Short mmCIF file of C-alpha atoms and ligand atoms in Angstrom, two decimals:
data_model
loop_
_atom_site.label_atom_id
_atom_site.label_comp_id
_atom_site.label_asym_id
_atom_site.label_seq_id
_atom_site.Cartn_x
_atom_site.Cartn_y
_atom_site.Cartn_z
CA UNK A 1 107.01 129.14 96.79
CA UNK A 2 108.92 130.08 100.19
CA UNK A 3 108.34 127.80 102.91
CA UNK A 4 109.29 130.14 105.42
CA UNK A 5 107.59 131.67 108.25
CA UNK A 6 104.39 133.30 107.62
CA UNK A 7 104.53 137.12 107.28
CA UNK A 8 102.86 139.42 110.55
CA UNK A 9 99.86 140.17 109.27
CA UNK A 10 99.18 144.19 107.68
CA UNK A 11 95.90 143.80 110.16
CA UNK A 12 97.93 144.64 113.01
CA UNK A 13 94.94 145.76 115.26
CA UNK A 14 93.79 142.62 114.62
CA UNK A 15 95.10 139.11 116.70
CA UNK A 16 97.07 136.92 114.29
CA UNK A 17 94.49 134.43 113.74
CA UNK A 18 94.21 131.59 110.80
CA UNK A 19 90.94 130.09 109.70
CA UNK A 20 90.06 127.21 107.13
CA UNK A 21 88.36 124.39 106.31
CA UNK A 22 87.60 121.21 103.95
CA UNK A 23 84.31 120.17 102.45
CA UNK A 24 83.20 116.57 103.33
CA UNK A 25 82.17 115.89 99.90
CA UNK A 26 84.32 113.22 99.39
CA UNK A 27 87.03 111.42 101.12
CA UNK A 28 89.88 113.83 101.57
CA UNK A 29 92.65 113.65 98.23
CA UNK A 30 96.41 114.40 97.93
CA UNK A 31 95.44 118.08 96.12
CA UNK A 32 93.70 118.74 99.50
CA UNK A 33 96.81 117.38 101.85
CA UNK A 34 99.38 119.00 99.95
CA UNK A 35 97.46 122.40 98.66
CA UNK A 36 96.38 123.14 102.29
CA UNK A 37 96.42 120.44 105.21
CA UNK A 38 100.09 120.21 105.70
CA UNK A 39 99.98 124.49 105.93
CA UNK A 40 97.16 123.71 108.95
CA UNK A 41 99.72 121.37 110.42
CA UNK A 42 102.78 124.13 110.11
CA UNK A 43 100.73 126.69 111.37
CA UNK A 44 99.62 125.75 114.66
CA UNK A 45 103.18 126.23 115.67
CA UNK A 46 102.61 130.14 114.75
CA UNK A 47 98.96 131.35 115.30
CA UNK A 48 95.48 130.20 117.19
CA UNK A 49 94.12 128.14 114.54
CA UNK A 50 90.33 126.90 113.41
CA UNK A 51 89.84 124.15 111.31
CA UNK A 52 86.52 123.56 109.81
CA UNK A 53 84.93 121.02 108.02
CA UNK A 54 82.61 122.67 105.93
CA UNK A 55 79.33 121.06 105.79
CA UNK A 56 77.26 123.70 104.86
CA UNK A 57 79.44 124.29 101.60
CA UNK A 58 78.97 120.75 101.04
CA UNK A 59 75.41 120.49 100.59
CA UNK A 60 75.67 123.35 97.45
CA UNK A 61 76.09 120.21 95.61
CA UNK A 62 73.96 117.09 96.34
CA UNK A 63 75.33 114.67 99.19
CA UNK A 64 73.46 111.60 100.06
CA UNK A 65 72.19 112.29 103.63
CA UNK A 66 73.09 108.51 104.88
CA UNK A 67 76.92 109.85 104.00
CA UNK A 68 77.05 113.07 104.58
CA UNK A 69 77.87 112.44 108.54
CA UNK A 70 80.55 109.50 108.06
CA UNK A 71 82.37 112.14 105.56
CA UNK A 72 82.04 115.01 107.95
CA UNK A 73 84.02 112.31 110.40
CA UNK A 74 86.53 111.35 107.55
CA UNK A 75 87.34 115.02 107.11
CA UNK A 76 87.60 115.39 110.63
CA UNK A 77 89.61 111.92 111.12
CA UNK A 78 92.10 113.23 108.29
CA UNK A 79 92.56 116.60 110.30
CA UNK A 80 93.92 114.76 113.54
CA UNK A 81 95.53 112.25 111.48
CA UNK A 82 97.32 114.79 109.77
CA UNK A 83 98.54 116.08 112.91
CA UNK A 84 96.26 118.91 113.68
CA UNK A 85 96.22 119.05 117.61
CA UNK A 86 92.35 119.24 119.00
CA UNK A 87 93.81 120.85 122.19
CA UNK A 88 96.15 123.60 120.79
CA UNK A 89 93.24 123.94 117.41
CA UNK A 90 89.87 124.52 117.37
CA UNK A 91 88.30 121.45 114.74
CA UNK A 92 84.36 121.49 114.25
CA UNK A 93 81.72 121.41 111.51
CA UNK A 94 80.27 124.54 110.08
CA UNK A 95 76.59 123.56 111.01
CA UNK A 96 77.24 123.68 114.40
CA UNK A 97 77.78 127.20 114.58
CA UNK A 98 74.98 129.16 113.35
CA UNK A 99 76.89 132.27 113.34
CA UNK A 100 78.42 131.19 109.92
CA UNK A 101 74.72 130.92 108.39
CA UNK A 102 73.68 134.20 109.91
CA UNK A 103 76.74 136.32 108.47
CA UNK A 104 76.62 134.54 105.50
CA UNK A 105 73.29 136.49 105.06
CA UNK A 106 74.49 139.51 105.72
CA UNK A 107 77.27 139.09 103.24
CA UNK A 108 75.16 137.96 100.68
CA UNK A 109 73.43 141.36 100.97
CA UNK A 110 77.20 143.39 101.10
CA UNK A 111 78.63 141.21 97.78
CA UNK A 112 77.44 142.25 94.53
CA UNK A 113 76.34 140.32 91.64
CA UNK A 114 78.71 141.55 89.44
CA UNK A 115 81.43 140.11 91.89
CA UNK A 116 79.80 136.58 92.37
CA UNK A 117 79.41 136.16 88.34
CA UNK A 118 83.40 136.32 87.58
CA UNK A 119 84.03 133.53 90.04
CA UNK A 120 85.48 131.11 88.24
CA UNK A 121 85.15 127.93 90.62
CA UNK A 122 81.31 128.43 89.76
CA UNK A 123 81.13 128.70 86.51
CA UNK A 124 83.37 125.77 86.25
CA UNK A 125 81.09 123.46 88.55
CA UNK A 126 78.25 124.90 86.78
CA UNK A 127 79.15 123.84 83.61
CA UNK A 128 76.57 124.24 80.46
CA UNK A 129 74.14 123.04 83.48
CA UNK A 130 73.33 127.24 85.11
CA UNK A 131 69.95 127.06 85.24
CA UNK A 132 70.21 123.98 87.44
CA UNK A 133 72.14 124.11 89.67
CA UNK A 134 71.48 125.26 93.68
CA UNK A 135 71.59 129.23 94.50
CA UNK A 136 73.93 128.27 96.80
CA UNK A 137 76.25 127.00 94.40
CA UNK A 138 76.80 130.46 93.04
CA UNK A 139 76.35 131.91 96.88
CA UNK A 140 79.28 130.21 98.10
CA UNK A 141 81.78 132.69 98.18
CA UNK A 142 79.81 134.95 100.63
CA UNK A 143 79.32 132.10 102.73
CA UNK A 144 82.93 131.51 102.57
CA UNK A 145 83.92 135.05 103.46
CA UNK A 146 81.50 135.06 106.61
CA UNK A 147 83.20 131.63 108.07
CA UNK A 148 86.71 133.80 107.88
CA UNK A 149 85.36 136.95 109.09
CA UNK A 150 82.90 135.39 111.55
CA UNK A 151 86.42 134.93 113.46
CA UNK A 152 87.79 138.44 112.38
CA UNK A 153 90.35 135.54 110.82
CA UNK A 154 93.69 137.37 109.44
CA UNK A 155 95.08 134.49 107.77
CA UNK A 156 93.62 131.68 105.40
CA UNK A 157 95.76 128.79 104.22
CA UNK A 158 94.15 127.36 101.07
CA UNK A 159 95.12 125.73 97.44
CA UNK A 160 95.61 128.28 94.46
CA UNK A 161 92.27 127.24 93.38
CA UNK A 162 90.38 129.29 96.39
CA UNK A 163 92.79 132.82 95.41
CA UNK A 164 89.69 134.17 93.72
CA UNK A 165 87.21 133.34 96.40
CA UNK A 166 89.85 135.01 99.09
CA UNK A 167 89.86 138.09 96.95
CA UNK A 168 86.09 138.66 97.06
CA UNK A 169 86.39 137.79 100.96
CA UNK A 170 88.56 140.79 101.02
CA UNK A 171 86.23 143.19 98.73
CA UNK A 172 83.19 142.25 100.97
CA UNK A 173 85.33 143.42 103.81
CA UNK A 174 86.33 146.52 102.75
CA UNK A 175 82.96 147.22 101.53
CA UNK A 176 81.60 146.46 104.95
CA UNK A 177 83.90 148.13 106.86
CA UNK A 178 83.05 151.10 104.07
CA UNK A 179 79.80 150.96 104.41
CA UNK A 180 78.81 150.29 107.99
CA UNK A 181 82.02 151.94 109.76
CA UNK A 182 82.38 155.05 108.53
CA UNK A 183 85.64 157.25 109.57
CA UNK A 184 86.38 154.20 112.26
CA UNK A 185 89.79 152.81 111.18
CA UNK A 186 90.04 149.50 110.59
CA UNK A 187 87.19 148.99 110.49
CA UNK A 188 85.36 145.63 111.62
CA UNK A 189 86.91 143.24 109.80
CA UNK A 190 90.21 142.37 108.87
CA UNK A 191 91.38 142.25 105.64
CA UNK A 192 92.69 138.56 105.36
CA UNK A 193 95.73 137.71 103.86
CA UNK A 194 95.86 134.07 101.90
CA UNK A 195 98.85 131.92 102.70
CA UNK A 196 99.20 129.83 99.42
CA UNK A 197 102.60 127.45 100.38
CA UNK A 198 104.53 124.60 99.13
CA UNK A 199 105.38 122.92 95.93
CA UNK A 200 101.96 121.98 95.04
CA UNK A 201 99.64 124.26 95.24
CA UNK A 202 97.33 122.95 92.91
CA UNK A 203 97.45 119.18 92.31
CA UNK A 204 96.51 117.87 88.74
CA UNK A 205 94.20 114.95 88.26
CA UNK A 206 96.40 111.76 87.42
CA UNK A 207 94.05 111.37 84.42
CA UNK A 208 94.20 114.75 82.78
CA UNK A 209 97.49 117.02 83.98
CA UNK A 210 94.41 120.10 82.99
CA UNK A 211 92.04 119.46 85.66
CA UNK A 212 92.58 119.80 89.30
CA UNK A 213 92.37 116.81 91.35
CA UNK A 214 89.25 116.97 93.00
CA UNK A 215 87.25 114.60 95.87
CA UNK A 216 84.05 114.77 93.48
CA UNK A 217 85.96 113.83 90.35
CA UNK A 218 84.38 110.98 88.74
CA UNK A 219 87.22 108.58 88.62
CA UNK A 220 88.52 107.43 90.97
CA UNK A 221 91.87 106.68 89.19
CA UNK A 222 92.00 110.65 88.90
CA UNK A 223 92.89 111.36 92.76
CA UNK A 224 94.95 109.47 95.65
CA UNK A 225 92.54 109.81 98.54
CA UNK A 226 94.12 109.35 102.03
CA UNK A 227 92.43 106.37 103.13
CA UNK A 228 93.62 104.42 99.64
CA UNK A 229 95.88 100.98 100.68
CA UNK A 230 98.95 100.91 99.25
CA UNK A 231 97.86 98.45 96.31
CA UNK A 232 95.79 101.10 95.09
CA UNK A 233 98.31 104.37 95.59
CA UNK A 234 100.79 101.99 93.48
CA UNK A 235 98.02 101.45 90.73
CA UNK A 236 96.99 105.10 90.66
CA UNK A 237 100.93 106.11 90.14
CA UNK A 238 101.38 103.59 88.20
CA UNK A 239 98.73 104.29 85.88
CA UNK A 240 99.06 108.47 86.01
CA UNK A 241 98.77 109.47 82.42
CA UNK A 242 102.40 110.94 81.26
CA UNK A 243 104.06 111.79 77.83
CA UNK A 244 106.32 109.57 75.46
CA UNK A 245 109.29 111.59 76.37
CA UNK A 246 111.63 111.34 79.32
CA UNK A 247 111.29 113.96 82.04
CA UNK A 248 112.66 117.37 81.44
CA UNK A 249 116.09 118.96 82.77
CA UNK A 250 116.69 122.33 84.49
CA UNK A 251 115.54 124.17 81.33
CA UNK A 252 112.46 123.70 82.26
CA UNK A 253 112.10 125.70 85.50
CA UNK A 254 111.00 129.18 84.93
CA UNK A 255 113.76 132.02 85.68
CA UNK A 256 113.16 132.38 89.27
CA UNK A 257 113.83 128.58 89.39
CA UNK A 258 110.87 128.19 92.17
CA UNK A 259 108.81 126.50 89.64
CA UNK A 260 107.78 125.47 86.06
CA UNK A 261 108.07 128.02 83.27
CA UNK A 262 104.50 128.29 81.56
CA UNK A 263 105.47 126.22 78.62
CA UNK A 264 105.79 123.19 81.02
CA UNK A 265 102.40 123.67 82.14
CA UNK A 266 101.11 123.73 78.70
CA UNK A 267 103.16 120.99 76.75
CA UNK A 268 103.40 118.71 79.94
CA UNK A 269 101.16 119.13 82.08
CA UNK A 270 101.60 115.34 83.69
CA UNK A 271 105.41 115.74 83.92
CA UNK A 272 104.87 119.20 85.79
CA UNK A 273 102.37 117.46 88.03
CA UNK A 274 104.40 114.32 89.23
CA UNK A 275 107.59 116.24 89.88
CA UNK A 276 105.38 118.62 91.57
CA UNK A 277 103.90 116.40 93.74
CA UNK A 278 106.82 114.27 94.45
CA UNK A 279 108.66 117.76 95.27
CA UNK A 280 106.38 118.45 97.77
CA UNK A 281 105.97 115.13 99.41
CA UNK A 282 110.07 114.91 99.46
CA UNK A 283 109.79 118.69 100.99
CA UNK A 284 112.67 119.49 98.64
CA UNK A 285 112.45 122.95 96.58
CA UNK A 286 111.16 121.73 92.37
CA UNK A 287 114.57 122.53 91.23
CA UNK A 288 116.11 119.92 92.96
CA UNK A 289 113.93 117.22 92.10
CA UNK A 290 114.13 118.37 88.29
CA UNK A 291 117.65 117.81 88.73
CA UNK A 292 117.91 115.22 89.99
CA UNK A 293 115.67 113.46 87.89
CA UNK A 294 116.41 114.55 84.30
CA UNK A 295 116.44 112.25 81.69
CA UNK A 296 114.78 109.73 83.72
CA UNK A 297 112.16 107.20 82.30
CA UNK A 298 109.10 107.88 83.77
CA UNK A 299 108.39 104.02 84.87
CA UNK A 300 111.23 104.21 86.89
CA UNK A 301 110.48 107.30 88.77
CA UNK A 302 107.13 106.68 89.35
CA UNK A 303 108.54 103.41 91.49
CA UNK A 304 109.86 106.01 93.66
CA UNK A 305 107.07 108.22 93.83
CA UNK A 306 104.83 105.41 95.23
CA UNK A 307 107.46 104.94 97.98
CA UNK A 308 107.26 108.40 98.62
CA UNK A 309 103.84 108.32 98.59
CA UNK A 310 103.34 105.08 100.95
CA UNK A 311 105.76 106.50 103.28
CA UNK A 312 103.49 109.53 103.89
CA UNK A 313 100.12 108.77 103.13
CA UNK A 314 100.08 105.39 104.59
CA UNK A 315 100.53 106.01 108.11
CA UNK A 316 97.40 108.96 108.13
CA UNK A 317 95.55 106.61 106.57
CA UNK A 318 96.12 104.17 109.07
CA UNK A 319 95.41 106.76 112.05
CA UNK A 320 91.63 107.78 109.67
CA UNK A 321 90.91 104.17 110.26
CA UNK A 322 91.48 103.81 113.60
CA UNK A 323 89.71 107.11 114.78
CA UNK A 324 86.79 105.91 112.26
CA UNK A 325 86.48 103.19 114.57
CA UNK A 326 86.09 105.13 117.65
CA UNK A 327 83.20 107.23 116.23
CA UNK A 328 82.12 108.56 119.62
CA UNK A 329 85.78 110.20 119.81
CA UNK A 330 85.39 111.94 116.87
CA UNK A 331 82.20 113.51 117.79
CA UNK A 332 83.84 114.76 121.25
CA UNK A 333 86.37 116.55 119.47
CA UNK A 334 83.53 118.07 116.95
CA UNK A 335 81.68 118.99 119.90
CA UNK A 336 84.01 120.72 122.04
CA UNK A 337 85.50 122.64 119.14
CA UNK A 338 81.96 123.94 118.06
CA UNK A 339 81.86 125.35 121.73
CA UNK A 340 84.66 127.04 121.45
CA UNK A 341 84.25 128.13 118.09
CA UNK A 342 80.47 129.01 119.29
CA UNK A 343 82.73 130.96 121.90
CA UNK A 344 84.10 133.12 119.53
CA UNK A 345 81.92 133.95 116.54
CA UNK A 346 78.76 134.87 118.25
CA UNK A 347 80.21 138.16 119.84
CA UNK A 348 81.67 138.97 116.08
CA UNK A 349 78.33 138.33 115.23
CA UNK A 350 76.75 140.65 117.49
CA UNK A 351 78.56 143.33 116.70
CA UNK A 352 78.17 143.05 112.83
CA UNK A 353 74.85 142.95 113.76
CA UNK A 354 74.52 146.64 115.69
CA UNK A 355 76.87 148.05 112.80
CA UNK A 356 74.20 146.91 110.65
CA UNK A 357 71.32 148.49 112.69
CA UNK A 358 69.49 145.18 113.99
CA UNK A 359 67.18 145.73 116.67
CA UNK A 360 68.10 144.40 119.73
CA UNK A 361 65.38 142.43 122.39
N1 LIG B 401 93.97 119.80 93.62
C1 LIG B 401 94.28 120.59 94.62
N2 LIG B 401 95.54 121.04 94.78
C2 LIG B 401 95.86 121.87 95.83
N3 LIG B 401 94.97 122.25 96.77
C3 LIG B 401 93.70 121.80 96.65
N4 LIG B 401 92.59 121.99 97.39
C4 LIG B 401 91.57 121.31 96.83
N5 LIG B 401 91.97 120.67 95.74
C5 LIG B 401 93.29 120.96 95.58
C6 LIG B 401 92.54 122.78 98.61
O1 LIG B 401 91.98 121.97 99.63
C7 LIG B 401 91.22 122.80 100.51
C8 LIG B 401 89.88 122.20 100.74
O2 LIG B 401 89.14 122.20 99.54
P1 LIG B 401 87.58 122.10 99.60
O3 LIG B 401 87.18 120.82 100.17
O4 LIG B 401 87.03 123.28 100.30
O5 LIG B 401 87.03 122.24 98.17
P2 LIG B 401 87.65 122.26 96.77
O6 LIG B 401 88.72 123.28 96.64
O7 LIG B 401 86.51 122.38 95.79
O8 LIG B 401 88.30 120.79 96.73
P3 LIG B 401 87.87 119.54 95.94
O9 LIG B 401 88.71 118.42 96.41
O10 LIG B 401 87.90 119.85 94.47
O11 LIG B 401 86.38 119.28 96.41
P4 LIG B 401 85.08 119.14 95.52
O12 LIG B 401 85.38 118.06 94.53
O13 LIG B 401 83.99 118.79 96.46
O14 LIG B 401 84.84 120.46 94.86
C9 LIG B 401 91.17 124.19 99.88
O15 LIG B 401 92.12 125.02 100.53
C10 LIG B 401 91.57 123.96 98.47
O16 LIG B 401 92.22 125.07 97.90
#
């Protein structure tokens, strides 16, 4: 995909303005740096920016309370180390700002069931296991649209995996603005554009090229998380399940040469992962790096993936410690952002609010 300048928004009554976040359910991996961080990073030079860490999304699954704050820091920690600027960005944590909570009410009562039950992120965390598992598992997405829309956000940088959930962000929008706005044109809220970017927009776990690298993935084997040392990035690569064959040549780019053809995907998965990843780490287009490396062994460039790797990853992880160490510094930035995220949203609110017909005191 292009790595060019993000296109003006269609919402032009609406300010340019990007919104995202990361759920501290784990410590951050390479699917979530590459699928989405490094677009957080890129964008600040374009738009006002708000980076969350997502708390209340966290807690649809279980999370040990004695964690739950040291990985809302960690998330946070891996935003600034990443190069996300406090000053220029707005960073908090969802709870903060009740506004998100509030709207994600009111959303839940605009989205339909019919909508919530094709979402394919919940019936794949859901599993055989439905009956169990929290309402607000399967809520999600409407939460999800109200922390875009509670900043009338136009823009959303995410990993292919949340394309779905972005859709039904846009249907509850246009059904709100439907509903509650009549002939008034735009209507309330913007209908947000994803930016999906880069050459790995969804990272494979290094276990099983079929399943997305995840933070809540059992093994730890499958995922590089940000704050591994370099003896274990160099074990992970080392030990990413491949094929017996050597990697493939030019023929197996689809015809647009931006990517792999489908067959890739399907015969070799790992392959297409690893060039994918070191493709975007290299920030060289996937047809380069398939050239380059054709016929290669995989042992030998997996050596040069972990220098890759180390040369990227090692210095955030470096920065997470530090700020992990100055907890109280963390917490400022959380702070401040939540006040000026507070700032924003509760006005939004408001007026959702009067559209709706709330009594006022
Ligand atoms: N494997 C991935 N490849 C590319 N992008 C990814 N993202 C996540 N995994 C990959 C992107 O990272 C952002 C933050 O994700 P999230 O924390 O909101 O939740 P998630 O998508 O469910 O990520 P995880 O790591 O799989 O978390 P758990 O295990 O808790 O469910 C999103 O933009 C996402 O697209």
């Amino acid at each position: 995909m292009s790595q060019t300048k993000t296109t003006a928004s269609a919402n032009t009554e609406f300010p340019n303005r990007v919104f995202s976040g990361v759920q501290p359910s784990g410590a951050m991996t390479l699917g979530n740096y590459l699928g989405a961080i490094r677009n957080f990073v890129r964008l600040q030079d374009e738009m006002d920016c708000i980076y969350c860490v997502v708390d209340l999304h966290a807690v649809t699954v279980w999370q040990d309370p004695a964690e739950l704050a040291n990985q809302t820091r960690e998330i946070t920690a891996a935003y600034l180390a990443s190069g996300i600027d406090p000053k220029r960005s707005i960073i908090f944590n969802q709870s903060m700002v009740s506004a998100h909570a509030e709207l994600g009410w009111l959303f839940s009562c605009v989205a339909r069931m019919g909508w919530m039950s094709r979402m394919t992120q919940f019936k794949d965390k859901a599993g055989k296991n439905r009956e169990q598992v929290s309402l607000g598992l399967f809520a999600y997405p409407a939460l999800m649209a109200a922390d875009i829309l509670a900043y009338q956000a136009t823009h959303v940088p995410v990993g292919d995996d949340q394309k779905q959930h972005l859709e039904l962000t846009r249907d509850i929008a246009t059904k709100f603005n439907y509903d509650f706005c009549g002939e008034d044109q735009p209507g309330y809220f913007p209908i947000t554009e994803p930016i999906i970017q880069g050459a790995a927009t969804r990272v494979m776990s290094l276990r099983d090229g079929t399943k997305k690298m995840s933070k809540s993935d059992a093994s730890d084997m499958s995922r590089i998380n940000l704050t591994d040392d370099a003896d274990a990035i160099a074990l992970k690569i080392r030990k990413a399940k491949t094929d017996p064959l050597e990697l493939p040549g030019l023929e197996a780019l689809s015809e647009d040469q931006q990517g792999f053809g489908d067959a890739l995907r399907a015969e070799r998965p790992e392959a297409a992962n690893l060039l994918g990843i070191y493709a975007a780490l290299s920030s060289r287009p996937i047809a380069d790096v398939v050239g380059e490396k054709a016929g290669q062994p995989f042992a030998a460039f997996k050596k040069d993936l972990t220098e890759l790797a180390l040369a990227e990853i090692g210095p955030i992880g470096a920065e997470m410690q530090r700020l992990m160490n100055d907890k109280a510094a963390v917490d400022a930035v959380l702070a401040d952002g939540a006040e000026r995220a507070r700032a924003i949203a509760e006005p939004i609110l408001r007026g959702a609010y009067d559209r709706v017909g709330f009594l006022k005191p």
